[in-house]
Short mmCIF file of C-alpha atoms in Angstrom, two decimals:
data_model
loop_
_atom_site.label_atom_id
_atom_site.label_comp_id
_atom_site.label_asym_id
_atom_site.label_seq_id
_atom_site.Cartn_x
_atom_site.Cartn_y
_atom_site.Cartn_z
CA GLY V 12 15.55 -8.88 -0.49
CA ASN V 13 12.68 -8.16 1.83
CA SER V 14 9.41 -9.96 1.24
CA VAL V 15 6.04 -10.73 2.82
CA THR V 16 4.05 -13.94 2.50
CA GLN V 17 0.44 -14.17 3.64
CA MET V 18 -2.15 -16.87 3.49
CA GLU V 19 -4.13 -17.15 0.31
CA GLY V 20 -7.79 -16.39 0.34
CA PRO V 21 -10.54 -16.03 0.11
CA VAL V 22 -11.41 -16.65 3.72
CA THR V 23 -15.13 -17.07 4.36
CA LEU V 24 -16.45 -16.86 7.91
CA SER V 25 -19.77 -16.50 9.63
CA GLU V 26 -20.43 -13.43 11.73
CA GLU V 27 -18.92 -13.65 15.23
CA ALA V 28 -16.37 -16.27 14.16
CA PHE V 29 -12.68 -16.01 15.11
CA LEU V 30 -10.35 -14.72 12.42
CA THR V 31 -6.69 -15.49 11.84
CA ILE V 32 -4.80 -14.38 8.76
CA ASN V 33 -1.23 -15.65 8.74
CA CYS V 34 1.66 -13.45 7.68
CA THR V 35 5.38 -14.16 7.66
CA TYR V 36 8.19 -11.97 6.47
CA THR V 37 11.78 -12.05 5.33
CA ALA V 38 13.86 -8.99 6.07
CA THR V 39 17.30 -7.83 7.03
CA GLY V 40 17.55 -5.69 10.11
CA TYR V 41 14.50 -4.66 12.09
CA PRO V 42 11.57 -3.70 9.88
CA SER V 43 8.32 -2.15 10.99
CA LEU V 44 5.27 -4.31 10.29
CA PHE V 45 1.78 -3.24 9.24
CA TRP V 46 -1.63 -4.48 8.33
CA TYR V 47 -3.56 -2.44 5.78
CA VAL V 48 -7.20 -2.96 4.83
CA GLN V 49 -8.87 -2.25 1.50
CA TYR V 50 -12.67 -2.08 1.52
CA PRO V 51 -14.48 -2.63 -1.77
CA GLY V 52 -13.86 0.26 -4.15
CA GLU V 53 -11.64 2.13 -1.71
CA GLY V 54 -7.97 2.81 -1.08
CA LEU V 55 -5.55 1.37 1.45
CA GLN V 56 -6.12 2.19 5.09
CA LEU V 57 -3.68 1.46 7.86
CA LEU V 58 -5.29 -0.97 10.28
CA LEU V 59 -2.47 -1.45 12.80
CA LYS V 60 1.28 -1.45 13.13
CA ALA V 61 4.17 -2.71 15.28
CA THR V 62 7.65 -1.27 15.16
CA LYS V 63 9.73 -3.69 17.22
CA ALA V 64 9.81 -7.27 18.41
CA ASP V 65 7.03 -8.31 20.82
CA ASP V 66 5.03 -5.14 20.11
CA LYS V 67 1.31 -5.75 19.72
CA GLY V 68 -0.60 -3.54 17.34
CA SER V 69 -4.35 -3.25 17.81
CA ASN V 70 -7.27 -1.37 16.32
CA LYS V 71 -11.03 -1.95 15.90
CA GLY V 72 -10.79 -5.33 17.66
CA PHE V 73 -7.97 -6.55 15.41
CA GLU V 74 -4.59 -7.50 16.88
CA ALA V 75 -1.20 -8.63 15.62
CA THR V 76 2.02 -9.33 17.51
CA TYR V 77 5.49 -8.82 16.03
CA ARG V 78 7.23 -12.17 16.52
CA LYS V 79 10.87 -11.93 15.54
CA GLU V 80 11.66 -15.52 16.48
CA THR V 81 9.11 -16.85 13.99
CA THR V 82 9.26 -13.81 11.64
CA SER V 83 5.49 -13.57 11.82
CA PHE V 84 2.78 -10.93 12.23
CA HIS V 85 -0.51 -12.82 12.19
CA LEU V 86 -3.74 -10.82 12.21
CA GLU V 87 -6.49 -11.91 14.62
CA LYS V 88 -9.96 -10.79 15.61
CA GLY V 89 -12.12 -12.50 18.15
CA SER V 90 -15.51 -11.86 16.55
CA VAL V 91 -15.80 -10.69 12.96
CA GLN V 92 -18.68 -8.64 11.56
CA VAL V 93 -20.10 -8.41 8.06
CA SER V 94 -18.56 -4.94 7.85
CA ASP V 95 -15.08 -6.50 8.18
CA SER V 96 -15.39 -7.96 4.68
CA ALA V 97 -12.41 -6.54 2.81
CA VAL V 98 -8.95 -7.38 1.52
CA TYR V 99 -6.23 -7.40 4.17
CA PHE V 100 -2.59 -6.73 3.30
CA CYS V 101 0.37 -7.51 5.51
CA ALA V 102 3.28 -5.18 4.86
CA LEU V 103 6.72 -4.20 6.08
CA ARG V 104 9.00 -1.17 5.89
CA GLY V 105 12.70 -1.73 6.16
CA GLY V 106 15.75 0.07 4.88
CA GLY V 107 14.93 2.46 2.08
CA PHE V 108 11.53 3.22 3.56
CA LYS V 109 9.40 1.69 0.80
CA THR V 110 6.48 -0.43 1.94
CA ILE V 111 6.47 -4.02 0.70
CA PHE V 112 3.10 -5.74 0.58
CA GLY V 113 1.95 -9.31 0.72
CA ALA V 114 -0.45 -10.56 -1.91
CA GLY V 115 -3.52 -9.73 0.15
CA THR V 116 -6.18 -11.96 1.69
CA ARG V 117 -9.81 -11.43 0.84
CA LEU V 118 -12.20 -11.91 3.75
CA PHE V 119 -15.92 -12.57 3.31
CA VAL V 120 -18.09 -12.49 6.41
CA LYS V 121 -21.60 -13.95 6.10
CA ALA V 122 -24.50 -12.78 8.23
CA GLU K 20 -7.44 14.39 9.83
CA PRO K 21 -4.84 15.05 7.13
CA GLU K 22 -5.02 12.80 4.11
CA VAL K 23 -3.38 12.12 0.78
CA THR K 24 -5.61 13.17 -2.11
CA GLN K 25 -5.40 11.90 -5.66
CA THR K 26 -6.98 13.15 -8.85
CA PRO K 27 -8.66 12.03 -10.97
CA SER K 28 -10.32 9.03 -9.36
CA HIS K 29 -10.71 7.37 -12.75
CA GLN K 30 -8.90 8.10 -16.01
CA VAL K 31 -9.56 6.48 -19.36
CA THR K 32 -6.96 6.99 -22.05
CA GLN K 33 -6.19 5.72 -25.52
CA MET K 34 -3.21 3.43 -25.98
CA GLY K 35 -0.14 5.47 -26.87
CA GLN K 36 -1.30 8.61 -25.09
CA GLU K 37 0.42 10.25 -22.17
CA VAL K 38 -1.29 10.57 -18.78
CA ILE K 39 -0.44 12.51 -15.65
CA LEU K 40 -1.71 11.29 -12.33
CA ARG K 41 -1.80 13.86 -9.58
CA CYS K 42 -1.37 13.63 -5.84
CA VAL K 43 -1.31 16.04 -2.94
CA PRO K 44 0.65 14.42 -0.10
CA ILE K 45 0.19 15.29 3.56
CA SER K 46 1.73 18.71 4.02
CA ASN K 47 4.54 18.02 6.51
CA HIS K 48 5.58 14.71 4.98
CA LEU K 49 9.00 14.36 3.41
CA TYR K 50 8.86 11.09 1.52
CA PHE K 51 6.55 10.40 -1.42
CA TYR K 52 5.74 7.18 -3.23
CA TRP K 53 3.82 5.70 -6.12
CA TYR K 54 2.46 2.16 -6.11
CA ARG K 55 0.50 0.16 -8.63
CA GLN K 56 -2.16 -2.53 -8.17
CA ILE K 57 -3.23 -4.44 -11.22
CA LEU K 58 -6.79 -5.66 -10.71
CA GLY K 59 -6.91 -8.48 -8.19
CA GLN K 60 -3.15 -8.56 -7.74
CA LYS K 61 -0.69 -7.36 -5.15
CA VAL K 62 0.30 -3.77 -4.51
CA GLU K 63 3.65 -3.13 -6.21
CA PHE K 64 6.17 -0.42 -5.39
CA LEU K 65 7.08 1.87 -8.27
CA VAL K 66 9.16 4.73 -6.93
CA SER K 67 10.07 6.74 -3.87
CA PHE K 68 10.99 10.44 -3.88
CA TYR K 69 12.81 12.47 -1.28
CA ASN K 70 14.50 15.86 -1.30
CA ASN K 71 13.39 16.50 -4.88
CA GLU K 72 14.90 13.39 -6.34
CA ILE K 73 14.14 9.72 -6.82
CA SER K 74 15.53 7.76 -3.88
CA GLU K 75 14.56 4.31 -5.09
CA LYS K 76 12.72 2.77 -8.03
CA SER K 77 11.60 -0.70 -9.00
CA GLU K 78 12.26 -2.52 -12.24
CA ILE K 79 8.72 -1.60 -13.29
CA PHE K 80 9.63 2.09 -13.24
CA ASP K 81 11.37 2.30 -16.59
CA ASP K 82 11.82 5.21 -19.01
CA GLN K 83 8.09 5.23 -19.67
CA PHE K 84 7.52 6.66 -16.20
CA SER K 85 8.60 9.87 -14.54
CA VAL K 86 7.75 11.71 -11.34
CA GLU K 87 7.84 15.35 -10.44
CA ARG K 88 7.12 17.65 -7.56
CA PRO K 89 6.35 20.80 -9.54
CA ASP K 90 5.53 22.95 -6.53
CA GLY K 91 5.38 22.67 -2.76
CA SER K 92 2.23 20.59 -2.67
CA ASN K 93 1.75 18.37 -5.73
CA PHE K 94 3.46 15.12 -6.66
CA THR K 95 2.80 13.72 -10.12
CA LEU K 96 3.33 10.48 -11.99
CA LYS K 97 3.62 10.75 -15.77
CA ILE K 98 3.18 7.70 -17.95
CA ARG K 99 4.26 8.19 -21.56
CA SER K 100 2.94 6.17 -24.47
CA THR K 101 0.51 4.12 -22.39
CA LYS K 102 0.03 0.42 -23.04
CA LEU K 103 -2.92 -1.84 -22.28
CA GLU K 104 -0.94 -3.45 -19.48
CA ASP K 105 -0.59 -0.10 -17.72
CA SER K 106 -4.25 -0.40 -16.74
CA ALA K 107 -4.23 -0.55 -12.95
CA MET K 108 -5.02 1.32 -9.77
CA TYR K 109 -2.24 3.75 -8.97
CA PHE K 110 -1.75 4.76 -5.34
CA CYS K 111 0.18 7.73 -4.10
CA ALA K 112 1.55 7.64 -0.55
CA SER K 113 3.54 9.86 1.74
CA SER K 114 5.36 9.48 5.03
CA PHE K 115 7.01 11.83 7.46
CA GLY K 116 10.15 9.85 8.01
CA GLY K 117 11.81 6.52 8.08
CA LEU K 118 11.54 3.34 10.06
CA GLY K 119 8.71 3.20 12.56
CA THR K 120 6.53 5.63 10.64
CA GLU K 121 3.81 4.44 8.35
CA ALA K 122 2.98 5.54 4.87
CA PHE K 123 -0.42 7.11 4.31
CA PHE K 124 -2.12 6.17 1.08
CA GLY K 125 -4.49 8.05 -1.15
CA GLN K 126 -7.72 6.60 -2.52
CA GLY K 127 -6.08 5.74 -5.81
CA THR K 128 -6.55 6.60 -9.47
CA ARG K 129 -7.95 3.85 -11.63
CA LEU K 130 -6.27 4.08 -15.02
CA THR K 131 -7.92 2.29 -17.91
CA VAL K 132 -6.02 2.13 -21.20
CA VAL K 133 -8.21 1.27 -24.19
#
């Protein structure tokens, strides 16, 4: 079945550092890929998405490119801020329309 | 901006009691979902609902659980005879359509079974 694997956290960075959170997926067909973010005490917010191979999703300085050849959707940001501290979930939607989530990666950004 | 709303934000219940978690999906959405997140763990799919019936459910969604869309706006999750291990954050979500469209999530209901 479909699944998502993302790097374990926590990830601790200093402000203005470069962020990469790795995500790979297993799926039949052509799923849509997403990154969701969960700030402390809050729900899940869509951060960005990509619906086909080579699409790049971007939002708030975050980017991720749908790589079908490597079945990856790594999240990157060039310069993180303290306010980016949150849990980041990689996710996919394939046949059946349910969203399947990775385990989540907690990011701590120090001032 | 339209959003999915869930009530209550926090529910405490005694073991063995029944609880109903409520959700108002985005009004023109057609697909509805419930997910569960046990503290510190991954977000798990429970059930999807389309055209007034369950379209898919996970192995977690056993006879203890049921869903209903009692009117044109609400979508509920009922948990019968709650157990300690049902304590979790429950998220409702909705989407307009299929592939290429994202699901929008509510803020969640934290259920604590004591």
